mmCIF file of C-alpha atoms in Angstrom:
data_model
loop_
_atom_site.group_PDB
_atom_site.id
_atom_site.type_symbol
_atom_site.label_atom_id
_atom_site.label_comp_id
_atom_site.label_asym_id
_atom_site.label_seq_id
_atom_site.Cartn_x
_atom_site.Cartn_y
_atom_site.Cartn_z
ATOM 1 C CA MET E 955 -15.341 39.286 -19.312
ATOM 2 C CA THR E 956 -17.740 39.026 -16.398
ATOM 3 C CA SER E 957 -17.168 35.983 -14.290
ATOM 4 C CA THR E 958 -20.262 34.015 -13.300
ATOM 5 C CA THR E 959 -18.461 31.543 -11.077
ATOM 6 C CA THR E 960 -20.446 30.425 -8.046
ATOM 7 C CA THR E 961 -18.747 29.213 -4.919
ATOM 8 C CA THR E 962 -18.632 25.415 -4.983
ATOM 9 C CA GLN E 963 -18.923 23.417 -1.816
ATOM 10 C CA THR E 964 -15.618 21.633 -1.276
ATOM 11 C CA THR E 965 -15.856 20.562 2.355
ATOM 12 C CA PRO E 966 -18.382 17.732 2.723
ATOM 13 C CA GLN E 967 -21.347 18.359 4.982
ATOM 14 C CA VAL E 968 -22.013 15.600 7.456
ATOM 15 C CA THR E 969 -25.301 15.073 9.277
ATOM 16 C CA PRO E 970 -24.441 14.727 12.976
ATOM 17 C CA GLY E 971 -25.425 11.387 14.496
ATOM 18 C CA ILE E 972 -25.953 9.766 11.102
ATOM 19 C CA VAL E 973 -23.562 6.880 11.863
ATOM 20 C CA ALA E 974 -25.388 5.794 15.018
ATOM 21 C CA GLU E 975 -28.649 5.541 13.058
ATOM 22 C CA THR E 976 -27.331 3.684 10.014
ATOM 23 C CA PRO E 977 -26.378 -0.010 10.305
ATOM 24 C CA PHE E 978 -24.105 0.068 7.269
ATOM 25 C CA LEU E 979 -22.146 3.068 8.543
ATOM 26 C CA GLN E 980 -21.813 1.394 11.929
ATOM 27 C CA ALA E 981 -20.337 -1.704 10.295
ATOM 28 C CA LEU E 982 -18.021 0.526 8.279
ATOM 29 C CA VAL E 983 -16.785 2.544 11.240
ATOM 30 C CA GLN E 984 -16.044 -0.738 13.046
ATOM 31 C CA GLN E 985 -13.883 -1.864 10.126
ATOM 32 C CA VAL E 986 -11.970 1.409 10.081
ATOM 33 C CA ARG E 987 -11.458 1.433 13.844
ATOM 34 C CA ALA E 988 -10.283 -2.202 13.706
ATOM 35 C CA ASN E 989 -7.415 -0.999 11.533
ATOM 36 C CA ASP E 990 -6.556 1.896 13.818
ATOM 37 C CA HIS E 991 -3.644 0.087 15.446
ATOM 38 C CA TYR E 992 -2.205 3.172 17.116
ATOM 39 C CA GLY E 993 -5.424 4.567 18.507
ATOM 40 C CA VAL E 994 -5.271 7.724 16.414
ATOM 41 C CA TYR E 995 -9.067 7.773 16.025
ATOM 42 C CA ARG E 996 -9.820 6.852 19.636
ATOM 43 C CA ASN E 997 -11.272 10.227 20.564
ATOM 44 C CA TRP E 998 -12.729 11.010 17.141
ATOM 45 C CA SER E 999 -16.450 10.975 16.441
ATOM 46 C CA ASP E 1000 -17.692 8.241 14.085
ATOM 47 C CA GLU E 1001 -18.566 10.921 11.536
ATOM 48 C CA LEU E 1002 -15.005 12.239 11.558
ATOM 49 C CA VAL E 1003 -13.562 8.729 11.242
ATOM 50 C CA LEU E 1004 -15.679 8.118 8.140
ATOM 51 C CA SER E 1005 -15.113 11.553 6.617
ATOM 52 C CA PRO E 1006 -12.373 10.345 4.176
ATOM 53 C CA PHE E 1007 -15.064 8.210 2.479
ATOM 54 C CA VAL E 1008 -16.676 11.444 1.325
ATOM 55 C CA VAL E 1009 -14.780 12.857 -1.631
ATOM 56 C CA SER E 1010 -16.262 15.786 -3.511
ATOM 57 C CA LYS E 1011 -16.277 15.924 -7.303
ATOM 58 C CA GLU E 1012 -13.726 18.740 -7.233
ATOM 59 C CA LYS E 1013 -11.454 16.700 -4.971
ATOM 60 C CA LYS E 1014 -11.800 13.654 -7.224
ATOM 61 C CA ARG E 1015 -10.795 15.665 -10.258
ATOM 62 C CA SER E 1016 -7.673 16.802 -8.429
ATOM 63 C CA ILE E 1017 -6.534 13.229 -7.671
ATOM 64 C CA SER E 1018 -4.241 11.808 -10.332
ATOM 65 C CA VAL E 1019 -5.170 8.389 -11.736
ATOM 66 C CA ASP E 1020 -1.625 7.742 -12.927
ATOM 67 C CA GLY E 1021 0.280 5.260 -10.890
ATOM 68 C CA ASP E 1022 -0.609 3.057 -7.963
ATOM 69 C CA VAL E 1023 -3.449 3.530 -5.537
ATOM 70 C CA ASP E 1024 -2.538 5.150 -2.231
ATOM 71 C CA PRO E 1025 -2.401 2.463 0.556
ATOM 72 C CA ALA E 1026 -4.871 4.501 2.655
ATOM 73 C CA THR E 1027 -7.349 4.450 -0.235
ATOM 74 C CA GLN E 1028 -6.804 0.710 -0.743
ATOM 75 C CA LEU E 1029 -7.583 0.171 2.922
ATOM 76 C CA ARG E 1030 -10.759 2.270 2.612
ATOM 77 C CA ILE E 1031 -11.918 0.159 -0.332
ATOM 78 C CA LEU E 1032 -11.217 -3.009 1.649
ATOM 79 C CA CYS E 1033 -13.091 -1.639 4.684
ATOM 80 C CA PHE E 1034 -16.107 -0.773 2.514
ATOM 81 C CA TYR E 1035 -16.418 -4.274 1.056
ATOM 82 C CA ARG E 1036 -15.655 -5.902 4.421
ATOM 83 C CA ALA E 1037 -18.522 -3.919 5.931
ATOM 84 C CA VAL E 1038 -20.745 -5.251 3.132
ATOM 85 C CA ALA E 1039 -19.504 -8.785 3.886
ATOM 86 C CA THR E 1040 -20.102 -8.565 7.658
ATOM 87 C CA LEU E 1041 -23.686 -7.410 7.159
ATOM 88 C CA ILE E 1042 -24.328 -10.273 4.715
ATOM 89 C CA GLU E 1043 -22.887 -12.620 7.327
ATOM 90 C CA LYS E 1044 -25.103 -11.147 10.026
ATOM 91 C CA GLU E 1045 -28.177 -11.517 7.824
ATOM 92 C CA THR E 1046 -27.499 -15.051 6.587
ATOM 93 C CA GLY E 1047 -25.060 -16.641 9.044
ATOM 94 C CA LYS E 1048 -22.762 -17.510 6.128
ATOM 95 C CA LEU E 1049 -19.069 -16.787 6.327
ATOM 96 C CA CYS E 1050 -18.070 -14.349 3.566
ATOM 97 C CA GLN E 1051 -14.607 -13.741 2.160
ATOM 98 C CA VAL E 1052 -13.457 -10.483 0.607
ATOM 99 C CA VAL E 1053 -10.801 -9.930 -2.000
ATOM 100 C CA ILE E 1054 -9.715 -6.612 -3.472
ATOM 101 C CA ASP E 1055 -7.469 -7.069 -6.465
ATOM 102 C CA LEU E 1056 -6.055 -3.810 -7.774
ATOM 103 C CA SER E 1057 -3.721 -4.960 -10.503
ATOM 104 C CA HIS E 1058 -2.166 -1.599 -11.319
ATOM 105 C CA GLU E 1059 -3.132 1.974 -12.010
ATOM 106 C CA GLY E 1060 -6.422 1.730 -10.170
ATOM 107 C CA PHE E 1061 -8.092 -1.048 -12.149
ATOM 108 C CA GLY E 1062 -9.235 -4.274 -10.605
ATOM 109 C CA TRP E 1063 -11.879 -6.336 -8.900
ATOM 110 C CA SER E 1064 -13.658 -6.422 -5.617
ATOM 111 C CA LEU E 1065 -15.222 -9.754 -4.758
ATOM 112 C CA VAL E 1066 -17.252 -11.081 -1.872
ATOM 113 C CA TRP E 1067 -18.001 -14.797 -1.910
ATOM 114 C CA THR E 1068 -19.350 -17.507 0.333
ATOM 115 C CA GLY E 1069 -18.915 -21.205 -0.386
ATOM 116 C CA ARG E 1070 -18.821 -21.434 -4.190
ATOM 117 C CA LEU E 1071 -21.003 -18.379 -4.749
ATOM 118 C CA VAL E 1072 -19.811 -14.900 -5.692
ATOM 119 C CA VAL E 1073 -22.305 -12.535 -4.045
ATOM 120 C CA VAL E 1074 -20.638 -9.207 -4.841
ATOM 121 C CA ASN E 1075 -18.603 -8.727 -7.968
ATOM 122 C CA ARG E 1076 -17.534 -5.218 -8.891
ATOM 123 C CA THR E 1077 -14.937 -4.007 -11.299
ATOM 124 C CA LEU E 1078 -12.953 -1.114 -9.884
ATOM 125 C CA ARG E 1079 -11.878 1.781 -12.081
ATOM 126 C CA ASP E 1080 -9.890 4.849 -11.109
ATOM 127 C CA ALA E 1081 -9.685 3.446 -7.587
ATOM 128 C CA GLN E 1082 -7.396 6.352 -6.651
ATOM 129 C CA ARG E 1083 -10.588 8.437 -6.609
ATOM 130 C CA PHE E 1084 -12.633 6.023 -4.488
ATOM 131 C CA GLY E 1085 -15.187 8.020 -2.533
ATOM 132 C CA PHE E 1086 -18.803 9.115 -2.281
ATOM 133 C CA ASN E 1087 -20.716 12.403 -2.356
ATOM 134 C CA SER E 1088 -21.968 12.024 1.202
ATOM 135 C CA LEU E 1089 -22.184 9.539 4.060
ATOM 136 C CA GLU E 1090 -25.795 8.988 2.997
ATOM 137 C CA GLN E 1091 -24.511 7.823 -0.362
ATOM 138 C CA VAL E 1092 -21.954 5.510 1.294
ATOM 139 C CA ALA E 1093 -24.789 3.837 3.204
ATOM 140 C CA ASP E 1094 -27.007 3.763 0.149
ATOM 141 C CA GLN E 1095 -24.383 2.056 -2.037
ATOM 142 C CA GLY E 1096 -23.523 -0.408 0.718
ATOM 143 C CA ASP E 1097 -27.168 -1.305 1.257
ATOM 144 C CA LYS E 1098 -27.674 -1.812 -2.478
ATOM 145 C CA LEU E 1099 -24.759 -4.246 -2.666
ATOM 146 C CA ILE E 1100 -26.084 -6.134 0.362
ATOM 147 C CA LYS E 1101 -29.601 -6.317 -1.084
ATOM 148 C CA SER E 1102 -28.304 -7.656 -4.373
ATOM 149 C CA ALA E 1103 -26.064 -10.155 -2.537
ATOM 150 C CA LEU E 1104 -29.010 -11.474 -0.525
ATOM 151 C CA GLU E 1105 -31.014 -11.922 -3.730
ATOM 152 C CA THR E 1106 -28.138 -13.848 -5.303
ATOM 153 C CA LEU E 1107 -27.929 -16.047 -2.200
ATOM 154 C CA GLN E 1108 -31.643 -16.804 -2.414
ATOM 155 C CA LYS E 1109 -31.284 -17.757 -6.069
ATOM 156 C CA PHE E 1110 -28.311 -20.077 -5.633
ATOM 157 C CA PRO E 1111 -28.360 -21.486 -2.102
ATOM 158 C CA GLU E 1112 -26.728 -24.790 -3.146
ATOM 159 C CA ALA E 1113 -23.658 -23.105 -4.604
ATOM 160 C CA ALA E 1114 -23.353 -20.965 -1.449
ATOM 161 C CA ASN E 1115 -23.440 -24.065 0.728
ATOM 162 C CA ALA E 1116 -20.982 -26.043 -1.401
ATOM 163 C CA MET M 1131 31.217 -41.565 12.890
ATOM 164 C CA THR M 1132 30.666 -43.072 9.482
ATOM 165 C CA SER M 1133 28.633 -40.883 7.269
ATOM 166 C CA THR M 1134 25.875 -42.574 5.298
ATOM 167 C CA THR M 1135 24.814 -39.475 3.401
ATOM 168 C CA THR M 1136 23.669 -40.124 -0.109
ATOM 169 C CA THR M 1137 23.961 -37.478 -2.777
ATOM 170 C CA THR M 1138 20.635 -35.663 -3.071
ATOM 171 C CA GLN M 1139 19.375 -34.505 -6.421
ATOM 172 C CA THR M 1140 19.201 -30.714 -6.345
ATOM 173 C CA THR M 1141 18.954 -29.876 -10.034
ATOM 174 C CA PRO M 1142 15.520 -30.862 -11.321
ATOM 175 C CA GLN M 1143 15.449 -33.452 -14.075
ATOM 176 C CA VAL M 1144 13.232 -32.537 -16.976
ATOM 177 C CA THR M 1145 11.911 -35.011 -19.500
ATOM 178 C CA PRO M 1146 12.733 -33.559 -22.940
ATOM 179 C CA GLY M 1147 9.662 -32.869 -25.066
ATOM 180 C CA ILE M 1148 7.276 -33.153 -22.122
ATOM 181 C CA VAL M 1149 5.726 -29.712 -22.723
ATOM 182 C CA ALA M 1150 4.735 -30.461 -26.333
ATOM 183 C CA GLU M 1151 2.880 -33.573 -25.172
ATOM 184 C CA THR M 1152 1.048 -32.057 -22.186
ATOM 185 C CA PRO M 1153 -1.864 -29.642 -22.771
ATOM 186 C CA PHE M 1154 -1.575 -28.071 -19.327
ATOM 187 C CA LEU M 1155 2.135 -27.358 -19.726
ATOM 188 C CA GLN M 1156 1.457 -25.889 -23.164
ATOM 189 C CA ALA M 1157 -1.113 -23.522 -21.674
ATOM 190 C CA LEU M 1158 1.343 -22.635 -18.922
ATOM 191 C CA VAL M 1159 4.244 -21.919 -21.240
ATOM 192 C CA GLN M 1160 1.947 -19.656 -23.278
ATOM 193 C CA GLN M 1161 1.142 -17.663 -20.143
ATOM 194 C CA VAL M 1162 4.796 -17.266 -19.235
ATOM 195 C CA ARG M 1163 5.795 -16.290 -22.772
ATOM 196 C CA ALA M 1164 2.945 -13.762 -22.865
ATOM 197 C CA ASN M 1165 4.651 -11.964 -19.971
ATOM 198 C CA ASP M 1166 8.063 -12.054 -21.616
ATOM 199 C CA HIS M 1167 7.868 -8.460 -22.817
ATOM 200 C CA TYR M 1168 11.542 -8.161 -23.676
ATOM 201 C CA GLY M 1169 11.891 -11.435 -25.542
ATOM 202 C CA VAL M 1170 14.344 -12.907 -23.041
ATOM 203 C CA TYR M 1171 12.893 -16.415 -23.493
ATOM 204 C CA ARG M 1172 12.528 -16.175 -27.262
ATOM 205 C CA ASN M 1173 15.225 -18.728 -28.019
ATOM 206 C CA TRP M 1174 14.652 -20.847 -24.922
ATOM 207 C CA SER M 1175 13.094 -24.308 -25.072
ATOM 208 C CA ASP M 1176 9.645 -24.651 -23.454
ATOM 209 C CA GLU M 1177 11.182 -26.886 -20.779
ATOM 210 C CA LEU M 1178 13.734 -24.241 -19.868
ATOM 211 C CA VAL M 1179 11.040 -21.532 -19.707
ATOM 212 C CA LEU M 1180 9.033 -23.655 -17.250
ATOM 213 C CA SER M 1181 12.040 -24.768 -15.186
ATOM 214 C CA PRO M 1182 11.444 -22.146 -12.394
ATOM 215 C CA PHE M 1183 8.156 -23.948 -11.631
ATOM 216 C CA VAL M 1184 10.223 -26.902 -10.410
ATOM 217 C CA VAL M 1185 11.584 -26.196 -6.946
ATOM 218 C CA SER M 1186 13.277 -29.019 -5.056
ATOM 219 C CA LYS M 1187 12.581 -29.634 -1.365
ATOM 220 C CA GLU M 1188 16.102 -28.482 -0.504
ATOM 221 C CA LYS M 1189 15.595 -25.271 -2.474
ATOM 222 C CA LYS M 1190 12.240 -24.654 -0.775
ATOM 223 C CA ARG M 1191 13.785 -25.006 2.643
ATOM 224 C CA SER M 1192 16.384 -22.396 1.703
ATOM 225 C CA ILE M 1193 13.732 -19.791 0.737
ATOM 226 C CA SER M 1194 12.753 -17.507 3.614
ATOM 227 C CA VAL M 1195 9.027 -17.146 4.307
ATOM 228 C CA ASP M 1196 9.517 -13.848 6.133
ATOM 229 C CA GLY M 1197 8.416 -10.801 4.219
ATOM 230 C CA ASP M 1198 6.733 -10.310 0.910
ATOM 231 C CA VAL M 1199 6.598 -12.701 -2.010
ATOM 232 C CA ASP M 1200 9.105 -12.085 -4.783
ATOM 233 C CA PRO M 1201 7.330 -10.468 -7.804
ATOM 234 C CA ALA M 1202 8.683 -13.227 -10.102
ATOM 235 C CA THR M 1203 7.104 -15.853 -7.841
ATOM 236 C CA GLN M 1204 3.824 -13.892 -7.755
ATOM 237 C CA LEU M 1205 3.819 -13.854 -11.538
ATOM 238 C CA ARG M 1206 4.447 -17.634 -11.645
ATOM 239 C CA ILE M 1207 1.489 -18.220 -9.328
ATOM 240 C CA LEU M 1208 -0.689 -15.999 -11.525
ATOM 241 C CA CYS M 1209 0.486 -17.817 -14.689
ATOM 242 C CA PHE M 1210 -0.322 -21.192 -13.118
ATOM 243 C CA TYR M 1211 -3.908 -20.241 -12.268
ATOM 244 C CA ARG M 1212 -4.379 -18.423 -15.558
ATOM 245 C CA ALA M 1213 -3.349 -21.605 -17.369
ATOM 246 C CA VAL M 1214 -5.979 -23.459 -15.326
ATOM 247 C CA ALA M 1215 -8.545 -20.784 -16.267
ATOM 248 C CA THR M 1216 -7.761 -20.873 -20.006
ATOM 249 C CA LEU M 1217 -8.188 -24.648 -20.144
ATOM 250 C CA ILE M 1218 -11.525 -24.415 -18.298
ATOM 251 C CA GLU M 1219 -12.536 -21.768 -20.855
ATOM 252 C CA LYS M 1220 -11.465 -24.012 -23.732
ATOM 253 C CA GLU M 1221 -13.442 -26.931 -22.327
ATOM 254 C CA THR M 1222 -16.630 -25.041 -21.455
ATOM 255 C CA GLY M 1223 -16.645 -21.853 -23.520
ATOM 256 C CA LYS M 1224 -17.167 -19.843 -20.334
ATOM 257 C CA LEU M 1225 -15.069 -16.772 -19.650
ATOM 258 C CA CYS M 1226 -13.083 -17.251 -16.434
ATOM 259 C CA GLN M 1227 -11.510 -14.583 -14.238
ATOM 260 C CA VAL M 1228 -8.477 -15.107 -12.037
ATOM 261 C CA VAL M 1229 -7.528 -13.288 -8.872
ATOM 262 C CA ILE M 1230 -4.450 -13.897 -6.748
ATOM 263 C CA ASP M 1231 -4.649 -12.098 -3.424
ATOM 264 C CA LEU M 1232 -1.463 -12.347 -1.397
ATOM 265 C CA SER M 1233 -2.189 -10.152 1.599
ATOM 266 C CA HIS M 1234 1.257 -10.276 3.181
ATOM 267 C CA GLU M 1235 3.960 -12.722 4.141
ATOM 268 C CA GLY M 1236 2.901 -15.331 1.612
ATOM 269 C CA PHE M 1237 -0.676 -15.963 2.761
ATOM 270 C CA GLY M 1238 -3.686 -15.443 0.584
ATOM 271 C CA TRP M 1239 -6.192 -16.716 -1.940
ATOM 272 C CA SER M 1240 -6.236 -17.837 -5.497
ATOM 273 C CA LEU M 1241 -9.634 -17.743 -7.132
ATOM 274 C CA VAL M 1242 -10.983 -18.622 -10.534
ATOM 275 C CA TRP M 1243 -14.616 -17.763 -11.177
ATOM 276 C CA THR M 1244 -17.094 -17.584 -14.008
ATOM 277 C CA GLY M 1245 -20.415 -15.783 -13.729
ATOM 278 C CA ARG M 1246 -21.381 -16.120 -10.076
ATOM 279 C CA LEU M 1247 -19.576 -19.428 -9.572
ATOM 280 C CA VAL M 1248 -16.180 -19.893 -7.927
ATOM 281 C CA VAL M 1249 -14.654 -22.887 -9.712
ATOM 282 C CA VAL M 1250 -11.194 -22.856 -8.134
ATOM 283 C CA ASN M 1251 -10.654 -21.649 -4.601
ATOM 284 C CA ARG M 1252 -7.297 -22.266 -3.010
ATOM 285 C CA THR M 1253 -5.743 -20.753 0.067
ATOM 286 C CA LEU M 1254 -2.088 -19.963 -0.482
ATOM 287 C CA ARG M 1255 0.450 -20.502 2.274
ATOM 288 C CA ASP M 1256 4.177 -19.861 2.185
ATOM 289 C CA ALA M 1257 3.743 -18.595 -1.356
ATOM 290 C CA GLN M 1258 7.431 -17.586 -1.365
ATOM 291 C CA ARG M 1259 8.114 -21.321 -1.834
ATOM 292 C CA PHE M 1260 5.619 -21.858 -4.670
ATOM 293 C CA GLY M 1261 6.889 -24.709 -6.834
ATOM 294 C CA PHE M 1262 6.564 -28.365 -7.709
ATOM 295 C CA ASN M 1263 8.775 -31.445 -7.591
ATOM 296 C CA SER M 1264 8.727 -31.923 -11.361
ATOM 297 C CA LEU M 1265 7.015 -30.679 -14.517
ATOM 298 C CA GLU M 1266 4.932 -33.875 -14.355
ATOM 299 C CA GLN M 1267 3.655 -32.724 -10.977
ATOM 300 C CA VAL M 1268 2.885 -29.221 -12.333
ATOM 301 C CA ALA M 1269 0.708 -30.822 -15.028
ATOM 302 C CA ASP M 1270 -0.840 -33.228 -12.564
ATOM 303 C CA GLN M 1271 -1.857 -30.474 -10.115
ATOM 304 C CA GLY M 1272 -3.153 -28.280 -12.920
ATOM 305 C CA ASP M 1273 -5.233 -31.139 -14.355
ATOM 306 C CA LYS M 1274 -6.684 -31.913 -10.906
ATOM 307 C CA LEU M 1275 -7.817 -28.304 -10.450
ATOM 308 C CA ILE M 1276 -9.370 -28.294 -13.915
ATOM 309 C CA LYS M 1277 -11.174 -31.604 -13.304
ATOM 310 C CA SER M 1278 -12.588 -30.352 -10.019
ATOM 311 C CA ALA M 1279 -13.609 -27.049 -11.657
ATOM 312 C CA LEU M 1280 -15.481 -28.882 -14.417
ATOM 313 C CA GLU M 1281 -17.320 -30.974 -11.819
ATOM 314 C CA THR M 1282 -18.295 -27.814 -9.939
ATOM 315 C CA LEU M 1283 -19.543 -26.296 -13.190
ATOM 316 C CA GLN M 1284 -21.678 -29.352 -13.869
ATOM 317 C CA LYS M 1285 -23.183 -29.159 -10.402
ATOM 318 C CA PHE M 1286 -24.057 -25.447 -10.505
ATOM 319 C CA PRO M 1287 -24.582 -24.422 -14.124
ATOM 320 C CA GLU M 1288 -27.164 -21.738 -13.237
ATOM 321 C CA ALA M 1289 -24.792 -19.860 -10.936
ATOM 322 C CA ALA M 1290 -22.102 -20.016 -13.618
ATOM 323 C CA ASN M 1291 -24.479 -18.545 -16.184
ATOM 324 C CA ALA M 1292 -25.753 -15.795 -13.849
#
């Protein structure tokens, strides 16, 4: 049998300086650094700090979805949605609250709401494997959630102010 | 020194048959029994099943608020808000979701939402001491939350249907 396997890229490639140019990634790196109580990341570049958000397909496949979600992964999920919330706040001046509810085995909800209005509402599945193909994709997904949240806020301003 | 201490009631008094007469308590007992996977409560009266929801002031004072919330207490909190949610569903035909987010040391959120609308939104404090003076008070608090949720739904029907 002749093997036709090609080498697959397992280490994520990161564009240098991408964080400084991308508002969403800046908000995200602030969230992660805010949780760095022991200063481990103090001398790390922003790109390195955000590198655990990039999880290749191969890596994802290797992560078991049995059992509870790793606390580090839970914190990353929380940071992601908190970054979404802070940018909505910045854009609208409305205080947003974030809840991540991972009931068990990686299933659950992520919610961002302001007043009586739910502006982001995502079901989480296989949260153990939370991650993106690239930092570009992180920013892209974050921006999409923010855009959709702002549209929801425009539709239902009364509920948001209640 | 002459002591004028009066005997304080520490065991909660339960009106027999109260659960059968009270829709909220019926919904609550259903939630608790639904989590009784080993049939421990099978032969218990509804009043006995709900008795852990009654926590006297003396008992509350004796419960430490340091550290995490006991899983049994967490489940009681979830059952309480799920009972609220099921009665809102019954009244309005709208599917409601419940999230209890106890971040740490008994602080957090309880949320009930439908569509884009948050209908119940309570901050939880000292959740280790979750409990009521009597089953009457359990029903009373539940009914108040439901009433307020229905009013919110009437005010913002579009957000609820979004």
